[in-house]
Amino acid sequence: MCRKITVFARDSQKRFEATLFVDGGSHGTLLKESFSQKAGFPIQSRDKVAVRPILVDAPIDLQSNMVEFGVQTKHGAMYLFGRTLPKLIPKTAIVPVEEKMSLASEYELIHEEPDILIGIDYYWDLEIQLQRRLSNGLCLADSILGPFISGRGSIPESNRGRPVHISANSLTIEEEEVELNAK
């Protein structure tokens, strides 16, 4: 699941937009090193870590910083810890979703490399709730960070890796406005 979020360093007025990837299969929260430095997240510790990327047999030893960062949620600030790495995952598809969306509107599917990956360590803290399973296999879910469109489904992509427009009608059976349940 991907979405844009607002992040910040503790005791800082500066806010940054980050592309978030939520992966309950990852063992921990990770941040792209360049993004963490740009945002000025305070370093808690420096350690050597062994990382085993997908399709790689042997782990790779890397220097990593443990940083603290804040995330803007529906309930206010939430502070997390994560490890920095030079790169997290390749570009992934994101459908920007608002609190209230018209399923008759068009939404742009974009491809970006995530700045932050939240793993199983904070996965359940996000309070992810399925709102609706769509006819094409995708799911509309809500969380304390806002809504997500995710899952394995068919979104028309004629040019993979380039922005394309999708009709939200293809995401559901009927045309209506959906307002996600806010806690």
CSV table of N, CA and C in Angstrom, one decimal, residues 49-181:
chain,number,residue,atom,x,y,z
A,49,VAL,N,24.4,-3.3,9.4
A,49,VAL,CA,23.3,-4.2,9.3
A,49,VAL,C,23.5,-5.1,8.1
A,50,ALA,N,23.0,-6.3,8.1
A,50,ALA,CA,23.0,-7.2,7.0
A,50,ALA,C,21.6,-7.2,6.4
A,51,VAL,N,21.6,-6.8,5.1
A,51,VAL,CA,20.3,-6.7,4.3
A,51,VAL,C,20.3,-7.8,3.2
A,52,ARG,N,19.2,-8.5,3.1
A,52,ARG,CA,19.1,-9.5,2.1
A,52,ARG,C,18.0,-9.1,1.1
A,53,PRO,N,18.4,-8.4,0.0
A,53,PRO,CA,17.4,-8.0,-1.0
A,53,PRO,C,16.7,-9.2,-1.6
A,54,ILE,N,15.6,-9.0,-2.2
A,54,ILE,CA,14.8,-10.1,-2.9
A,54,ILE,C,15.7,-10.6,-4.0
A,55,LEU,N,15.7,-11.9,-4.2
A,55,LEU,CA,16.5,-12.6,-5.3
A,55,LEU,C,18.0,-12.6,-5.1
A,56,VAL,N,18.4,-12.3,-3.9
A,56,VAL,CA,19.9,-12.3,-3.6
A,56,VAL,C,20.1,-13.3,-2.5
A,57,ASP,N,21.1,-14.2,-2.8
A,57,ASP,CA,21.4,-15.3,-1.9
A,57,ASP,C,22.1,-14.9,-0.6
A,58,ALA,N,23.1,-14.1,-0.7
A,58,ALA,CA,23.9,-13.7,0.4
A,58,ALA,C,23.5,-12.3,0.9
A,59,PRO,N,23.5,-12.1,2.2
A,59,PRO,CA,23.2,-10.7,2.7
A,59,PRO,C,24.3,-9.7,2.4
A,60,ILE,N,23.9,-8.5,2.3
A,60,ILE,CA,24.9,-7.4,2.0
A,60,ILE,C,25.0,-6.6,3.3
A,61,ASP,N,26.3,-6.3,3.7
A,61,ASP,CA,26.5,-5.6,4.9
A,61,ASP,C,26.6,-4.1,4.6
A,62,LEU,N,25.8,-3.3,5.3
A,62,LEU,CA,25.7,-1.9,5.1
A,62,LEU,C,25.7,-1.1,6.4
A,63,GLN,N,26.2,0.2,6.3
A,63,GLN,CA,26.1,1.1,7.4
A,63,GLN,C,24.7,1.7,7.5
A,64,SER,N,24.1,1.7,8.6
A,64,SER,CA,22.7,2.2,8.7
A,64,SER,C,22.6,3.0,10.0
A,65,ASN,N,21.8,4.1,9.9
A,65,ASN,CA,21.5,4.9,11.1
A,65,ASN,C,20.1,4.6,11.5
A,66,MET,N,19.9,4.5,12.8
A,66,MET,CA,18.5,4.5,13.4
A,66,MET,C,18.1,5.9,13.7
A,67,VAL,N,17.0,6.3,13.1
A,67,VAL,CA,16.5,7.7,13.2
A,67,VAL,C,15.1,7.7,13.8
A,68,GLU,N,14.8,8.9,14.4
A,68,GLU,CA,13.4,9.1,14.9
A,68,GLU,C,12.8,10.1,13.9
A,69,PHE,N,11.5,9.9,13.6
A,69,PHE,CA,10.7,10.8,12.8
A,69,PHE,C,9.3,10.8,13.2
A,70,GLY,N,8.6,12.0,12.9
A,70,GLY,CA,7.2,12.1,13.2
A,70,GLY,C,6.4,12.0,11.9
A,71,VAL,N,5.2,11.4,12.1
A,71,VAL,CA,4.2,11.2,11.0
A,71,VAL,C,2.9,11.9,11.5
A,72,GLN,N,2.3,12.7,10.5
A,72,GLN,CA,1.1,13.3,10.8
A,72,GLN,C,-0.1,12.3,10.6
A,73,THR,N,-0.8,12.1,11.7
A,73,THR,CA,-2.0,11.1,11.6
A,73,THR,C,-3.3,11.9,11.8
A,74,LYS,N,-4.4,11.2,11.7
A,74,LYS,CA,-5.7,11.8,11.9
A,74,LYS,C,-5.8,12.3,13.4
A,75,HIS,N,-5.0,11.7,14.3
A,75,HIS,CA,-5.1,11.9,15.7
A,75,HIS,C,-4.0,12.9,16.2
A,76,GLY,N,-3.1,13.3,15.3
A,76,GLY,CA,-2.0,14.2,15.7
A,76,GLY,C,-0.7,13.5,15.3
A,77,ALA,N,0.4,13.9,16.0
A,77,ALA,CA,1.7,13.4,15.7
A,77,ALA,C,1.9,12.0,16.3
A,78,MET,N,2.6,11.2,15.5
A,78,MET,CA,3.0,9.8,15.9
A,78,MET,C,4.5,9.7,15.6
A,79,TYR,N,5.3,9.3,16.6
A,79,TYR,CA,6.7,9.2,16.4
A,79,TYR,C,7.2,7.8,16.3
A,80,LEU,N,8.0,7.6,15.2
A,80,LEU,CA,8.5,6.2,14.9
A,80,LEU,C,10.0,6.2,14.8
A,81,PHE,N,10.5,5.0,14.9
A,81,PHE,CA,12.0,4.8,14.7
A,81,PHE,C,12.1,3.9,13.4
A,82,GLY,N,13.2,4.2,12.6
A,82,GLY,CA,13.5,3.4,11.5
A,82,GLY,C,14.9,3.4,11.1
A,83,ARG,N,15.3,2.5,10.3
A,83,ARG,CA,16.7,2.4,9.8
A,83,ARG,C,16.9,3.0,8.5
A,84,THR,N,18.0,3.7,8.2
A,84,THR,CA,18.2,4.3,6.9
A,84,THR,C,19.0,3.3,6.0
A,85,LEU,N,18.6,3.3,4.7
A,85,LEU,CA,19.3,2.5,3.7
A,85,LEU,C,19.5,3.4,2.5
A,86,PRO,N,20.5,3.1,1.6
A,86,PRO,CA,20.6,3.9,0.4
A,86,PRO,C,19.4,3.8,-0.5
A,87,LYS,N,18.8,2.7,-0.6
A,87,LYS,CA,17.6,2.5,-1.4
A,87,LYS,C,16.7,1.5,-0.8
A,88,LEU,N,15.4,1.7,-0.9
A,88,LEU,CA,14.4,0.8,-0.3
A,88,LEU,C,13.9,-0.3,-1.3
A,89,ILE,N,13.1,0.2,-2.2
A,89,ILE,CA,12.5,-0.7,-3.2
A,89,ILE,C,12.4,0.1,-4.5
A,90,PRO,N,12.2,-0.6,-5.7
A,90,PRO,CA,12.1,0.1,-6.9
A,90,PRO,C,10.8,0.9,-6.9
A,91,LYS,N,10.6,1.7,-8.0
A,91,LYS,CA,9.4,2.5,-8.2
A,91,LYS,C,8.2,1.6,-8.1
A,92,THR,N,7.2,2.1,-7.4
A,92,THR,CA,5.9,1.4,-7.3
A,92,THR,C,4.7,2.3,-7.6
A,93,ALA,N,3.6,1.7,-8.0
A,93,ALA,CA,2.5,2.5,-8.4
A,93,ALA,C,1.7,3.0,-7.2
A,94,ILE,N,1.3,4.3,-7.3
A,94,ILE,CA,0.5,5.0,-6.3
A,94,ILE,C,-0.7,5.6,-6.9
A,95,VAL,N,-1.8,5.4,-6.3
A,95,VAL,CA,-3.1,6.1,-6.7
A,95,VAL,C,-3.4,7.1,-5.6
A,96,PRO,N,-3.1,8.4,-5.8
A,96,PRO,CA,-3.5,9.4,-4.8
A,96,PRO,C,-5.0,9.4,-4.5
A,97,VAL,N,-5.3,9.2,-3.2
A,97,VAL,CA,-6.7,9.2,-2.8
A,97,VAL,C,-6.9,10.2,-1.7
A,98,GLU,N,-8.1,10.9,-1.8
A,98,GLU,CA,-8.4,11.9,-0.8
A,98,GLU,C,-9.4,11.4,0.1
A,99,GLU,N,-9.7,12.2,1.2
A,99,GLU,CA,-10.7,11.7,2.2
A,99,GLU,C,-12.0,11.5,1.6
A,100,LYS,N,-12.4,12.3,0.6
A,100,LYS,CA,-13.7,12.2,-0.1
A,100,LYS,C,-13.3,12.1,-1.5
A,101,MET,N,-13.7,11.0,-2.2
A,101,MET,CA,-13.4,10.9,-3.6
A,101,MET,C,-14.6,10.6,-4.4
A,102,SER,N,-14.7,11.1,-5.6
A,102,SER,CA,-15.8,10.8,-6.5
A,102,SER,C,-15.3,9.6,-7.4
A,103,LEU,N,-16.1,8.6,-7.3
A,103,LEU,CA,-15.7,7.4,-8.2
A,103,LEU,C,-16.0,7.6,-9.6
A,104,ALA,N,-16.6,8.8,-10.0
A,104,ALA,CA,-16.8,9.1,-11.4
A,104,ALA,C,-15.7,10.0,-11.9
A,105,SER,N,-14.8,10.4,-11.0
A,105,SER,CA,-13.6,11.2,-11.4
A,105,SER,C,-12.5,10.3,-11.9
A,106,GLU,N,-11.5,11.0,-12.6
A,106,GLU,CA,-10.3,10.3,-13.0
A,106,GLU,C,-9.2,10.6,-11.9
A,107,TYR,N,-8.4,9.6,-11.7
A,107,TYR,CA,-7.3,9.7,-10.8
A,107,TYR,C,-6.0,9.3,-11.5
A,108,GLU,N,-4.9,9.9,-11.2
A,108,GLU,CA,-3.7,9.6,-11.9
A,108,GLU,C,-2.9,8.5,-11.2
A,109,LEU,N,-2.5,7.5,-11.9
A,109,LEU,CA,-1.6,6.5,-11.4
A,109,LEU,C,-0.2,6.9,-11.6
A,110,ILE,N,0.6,7.1,-10.6
A,110,ILE,CA,2.0,7.6,-10.7
A,110,ILE,C,2.9,6.5,-10.2
A,111,HIS,N,4.1,6.5,-10.6
A,111,HIS,CA,5.2,5.6,-10.2
A,111,HIS,C,6.3,6.3,-9.5
A,112,GLU,N,6.6,6.0,-8.3
A,112,GLU,CA,7.6,6.7,-7.5
A,112,GLU,C,8.3,5.7,-6.6
A,113,GLU,N,9.6,6.0,-6.3
A,113,GLU,CA,10.4,5.2,-5.4
A,113,GLU,C,10.0,5.7,-4.0
A,114,PRO,N,9.6,4.8,-3.1
A,114,PRO,CA,9.2,5.3,-1.7
A,114,PRO,C,10.3,5.9,-0.9
A,115,ASP,N,10.0,6.8,-0.1
A,115,ASP,CA,11.0,7.4,0.8
A,115,ASP,C,11.0,6.7,2.2
A,116,ILE,N,9.9,6.1,2.5
A,116,ILE,CA,9.7,5.4,3.8
A,116,ILE,C,9.0,4.1,3.6
A,117,LEU,N,9.4,3.0,4.2
A,117,LEU,CA,8.7,1.8,4.2
A,117,LEU,C,8.4,1.4,5.7
A,118,ILE,N,7.1,1.3,6.0
A,118,ILE,CA,6.7,0.9,7.3
A,118,ILE,C,6.5,-0.6,7.3
A,119,GLY,N,7.2,-1.3,8.2
A,119,GLY,CA,7.1,-2.8,8.2
A,119,GLY,C,6.2,-3.2,9.3
A,120,ILE,N,6.4,-4.5,9.7
A,120,ILE,CA,5.5,-5.1,10.7
A,120,ILE,C,5.6,-4.5,12.1
A,121,ASP,N,6.8,-3.8,12.3
A,121,ASP,CA,6.9,-3.2,13.7
A,121,ASP,C,5.9,-2.1,14.0
A,122,TYR,N,5.4,-1.4,13.0
A,122,TYR,CA,4.3,-0.4,13.2
A,122,TYR,C,3.1,-0.7,12.4
A,123,TYR,N,3.0,-1.8,11.6
A,123,TYR,CA,1.9,-2.1,10.8
A,123,TYR,C,0.6,-2.0,11.5
A,124,TRP,N,0.4,-2.6,12.6
A,124,TRP,CA,-0.8,-2.7,13.3
A,124,TRP,C,-1.2,-1.3,14.0
A,125,ASP,N,-0.2,-0.5,14.2
A,125,ASP,CA,-0.4,0.8,14.8
A,125,ASP,C,-1.2,1.7,13.8
A,126,LEU,N,-1.1,1.4,12.5
A,126,LEU,CA,-1.8,2.2,11.5
A,126,LEU,C,-3.3,2.0,11.5
A,127,GLU,N,-3.8,1.1,12.2
A,127,GLU,CA,-5.2,0.8,12.3
A,127,GLU,C,-5.9,0.7,10.9
A,128,ILE,N,-5.3,-0.1,10.0
A,128,ILE,CA,-5.8,-0.3,8.7
A,128,ILE,C,-7.1,-1.1,8.7
A,129,GLN,N,-8.1,-0.5,8.0
A,129,GLN,CA,-9.5,-1.1,8.0
A,129,GLN,C,-9.9,-1.1,6.5
A,130,LEU,N,-10.4,-2.3,6.1
A,130,LEU,CA,-10.9,-2.5,4.8
A,130,LEU,C,-12.3,-1.7,4.7
A,131,GLN,N,-12.4,-0.8,3.7
A,131,GLN,CA,-13.7,-0.1,3.5
A,131,GLN,C,-14.5,-0.8,2.5
A,132,ARG,N,-13.9,-1.2,1.4
A,132,ARG,CA,-14.6,-1.8,0.3
A,132,ARG,C,-13.7,-2.5,-0.6
A,133,ARG,N,-14.1,-3.7,-1.0
A,133,ARG,CA,-13.4,-4.5,-2.0
A,133,ARG,C,-14.0,-4.1,-3.4
A,134,LEU,N,-13.2,-3.7,-4.3
A,134,LEU,CA,-13.7,-3.2,-5.6
A,134,LEU,C,-13.9,-4.4,-6.6
A,135,SER,N,-14.7,-4.2,-7.6
A,135,SER,CA,-15.0,-5.2,-8.5
A,135,SER,C,-13.8,-5.7,-9.3
A,136,ASN,N,-12.7,-4.9,-9.4
A,136,ASN,CA,-11.6,-5.3,-10.2
A,136,ASN,C,-10.5,-6.0,-9.3
A,137,GLY,N,-10.8,-6.2,-8.0
A,137,GLY,CA,-9.8,-6.9,-7.2
A,137,GLY,C,-9.1,-5.9,-6.2
A,138,LEU,N,-9.1,-4.6,-6.5
A,138,LEU,CA,-8.4,-3.7,-5.6
A,138,LEU,C,-9.3,-3.5,-4.4
A,139,CYS,N,-8.6,-2.9,-3.4
A,139,CYS,CA,-9.3,-2.6,-2.1
A,139,CYS,C,-9.2,-1.2,-1.7
A,140,LEU,N,-10.2,-0.6,-1.2
A,140,LEU,CA,-10.2,0.7,-0.6
A,140,LEU,C,-10.1,0.6,0.9
A,141,ALA,N,-9.0,1.1,1.5
A,141,ALA,CA,-8.9,0.9,2.9
A,141,ALA,C,-8.6,2.2,3.6
A,142,ASP,N,-8.9,2.3,4.9
A,142,ASP,CA,-8.6,3.6,5.6
A,142,ASP,C,-7.6,3.2,6.7
A,143,SER,N,-6.9,4.3,7.2
A,143,SER,CA,-6.0,4.1,8.3
A,143,SER,C,-5.8,5.5,9.0
A,144,ILE,N,-5.0,5.5,10.1
A,144,ILE,CA,-4.8,6.8,10.7
A,144,ILE,C,-4.0,7.7,9.9
A,145,LEU,N,-3.4,7.2,8.8
A,145,LEU,CA,-2.6,8.1,7.9
A,145,LEU,C,-3.5,8.6,6.7
A,146,GLY,N,-4.7,8.0,6.6
A,146,GLY,CA,-5.6,8.4,5.5
A,146,GLY,C,-5.9,7.1,4.7
A,147,PRO,N,-6.6,7.3,3.6
A,147,PRO,CA,-7.0,6.2,2.8
A,147,PRO,C,-5.9,5.6,1.9
A,148,PHE,N,-6.1,4.4,1.5
A,148,PHE,CA,-5.2,3.7,0.5
A,148,PHE,C,-6.1,3.0,-0.5
A,149,ILE,N,-5.6,2.9,-1.7
A,149,ILE,CA,-6.1,1.9,-2.7
A,149,ILE,C,-5.0,1.0,-2.9
A,150,SER,N,-5.3,-0.3,-2.7
A,150,SER,CA,-4.2,-1.3,-2.8
A,150,SER,C,-4.7,-2.7,-3.2
A,151,GLY,N,-3.9,-3.6,-3.3
A,151,GLY,CA,-4.3,-5.0,-3.6
A,151,GLY,C,-3.8,-5.4,-5.0
A,152,ARG,N,-4.2,-6.6,-5.4
A,152,ARG,CA,-3.9,-7.1,-6.7
A,152,ARG,C,-5.1,-7.0,-7.6
A,153,GLY,N,-5.1,-6.0,-8.5
A,153,GLY,CA,-6.3,-5.8,-9.3
A,153,GLY,C,-5.8,-5.2,-10.7
A,154,SER,N,-6.7,-5.0,-11.5
A,154,SER,CA,-6.4,-4.5,-12.9
A,154,SER,C,-6.6,-3.0,-13.0
A,155,ILE,N,-5.5,-2.3,-13.1
A,155,ILE,CA,-5.6,-0.9,-13.4
A,155,ILE,C,-5.0,-0.7,-14.8
A,156,PRO,N,-5.7,-0.2,-15.8
A,156,PRO,CA,-5.2,-0.1,-17.1
A,156,PRO,C,-3.9,0.7,-17.2
A,157,GLU,N,-2.9,0.1,-17.7
A,157,GLU,CA,-1.6,0.7,-17.8
A,157,GLU,C,-1.0,0.4,-19.2
A,158,SER,N,-1.1,1.4,-20.0
A,158,SER,CA,-0.6,1.2,-21.4
A,158,SER,C,0.9,1.5,-21.5
A,159,ASN,N,1.4,2.3,-20.6
A,159,ASN,CA,2.8,2.7,-20.6
A,159,ASN,C,3.4,2.5,-19.2
A,160,ARG,N,3.8,1.3,-18.9
A,160,ARG,CA,4.3,1.0,-17.6
A,160,ARG,C,5.5,1.9,-17.2
A,161,GLY,N,5.4,2.5,-16.0
A,161,GLY,CA,6.5,3.4,-15.6
A,161,GLY,C,6.3,4.8,-15.9
A,162,ARG,N,5.2,5.1,-16.6
A,162,ARG,CA,4.9,6.5,-17.0
A,162,ARG,C,3.5,6.8,-16.4
A,163,PRO,N,3.2,8.1,-16.0
A,163,PRO,CA,1.9,8.4,-15.5
A,163,PRO,C,0.8,8.1,-16.5
A,164,VAL,N,-0.3,7.5,-16.1
A,164,VAL,CA,-1.4,7.3,-16.9
A,164,VAL,C,-2.6,7.6,-16.1
A,165,HIS,N,-3.7,7.9,-16.8
A,165,HIS,CA,-5.0,8.3,-16.1
A,165,HIS,C,-5.9,7.0,-16.1
A,166,ILE,N,-6.5,6.8,-14.9
A,166,ILE,CA,-7.4,5.7,-14.8
A,166,ILE,C,-8.8,6.3,-14.5
A,167,SER,N,-9.8,5.7,-14.9
A,167,SER,CA,-11.1,6.1,-14.5
A,167,SER,C,-11.5,5.4,-13.3
A,168,ALA,N,-11.9,6.2,-12.3
A,168,ALA,CA,-12.3,5.5,-11.0
A,168,ALA,C,-13.5,4.6,-11.2
A,169,ASN,N,-14.3,4.8,-12.3
A,169,ASN,CA,-15.4,3.9,-12.6
A,169,ASN,C,-14.9,2.5,-12.7
A,170,SER,N,-13.6,2.3,-13.2
A,170,SER,CA,-13.1,1.0,-13.3
A,170,SER,C,-12.8,0.4,-12.0
A,171,LEU,N,-12.8,1.2,-10.9
A,171,LEU,CA,-12.5,0.7,-9.6
A,171,LEU,C,-13.8,0.2,-8.8
A,172,THR,N,-14.9,0.5,-9.4
A,172,THR,CA,-16.1,0.1,-8.6
A,172,THR,C,-17.3,0.0,-9.6
A,173,ILE,N,-18.4,-0.5,-9.1
A,173,ILE,CA,-19.6,-0.8,-9.9
A,173,ILE,C,-20.4,0.4,-10.2
A,174,GLU,N,-20.5,1.3,-9.2
A,174,GLU,CA,-21.4,2.4,-9.3
A,174,GLU,C,-20.7,3.7,-9.1
A,175,GLU,N,-21.3,4.8,-9.6
A,175,GLU,CA,-20.8,6.1,-9.5
A,175,GLU,C,-21.4,6.8,-8.3
A,176,GLU,N,-20.6,7.1,-7.4
A,176,GLU,CA,-21.0,7.8,-6.1
A,176,GLU,C,-19.8,8.4,-5.5
A,177,GLU,N,-20.1,9.2,-4.4
A,177,GLU,CA,-19.0,9.7,-3.6
A,177,GLU,C,-18.8,8.8,-2.4
A,178,VAL,N,-17.6,8.4,-2.1
A,178,VAL,CA,-17.3,7.6,-1.0
A,178,VAL,C,-16.6,8.4,0.0
A,179,GLU,N,-17.1,8.5,1.2
A,179,GLU,CA,-16.4,9.2,2.3
A,179,GLU,C,-15.9,8.1,3.3
A,180,LEU,N,-14.6,8.1,3.5
A,180,LEU,CA,-14.0,7.1,4.3
A,180,LEU,C,-14.3,7.4,5.8
A,181,ASN,N,-14.6,6.3,6.6
A,181,ASN,CA,-14.9,6.5,8.0
A,181,ASN,C,-13.7,7.1,8.7
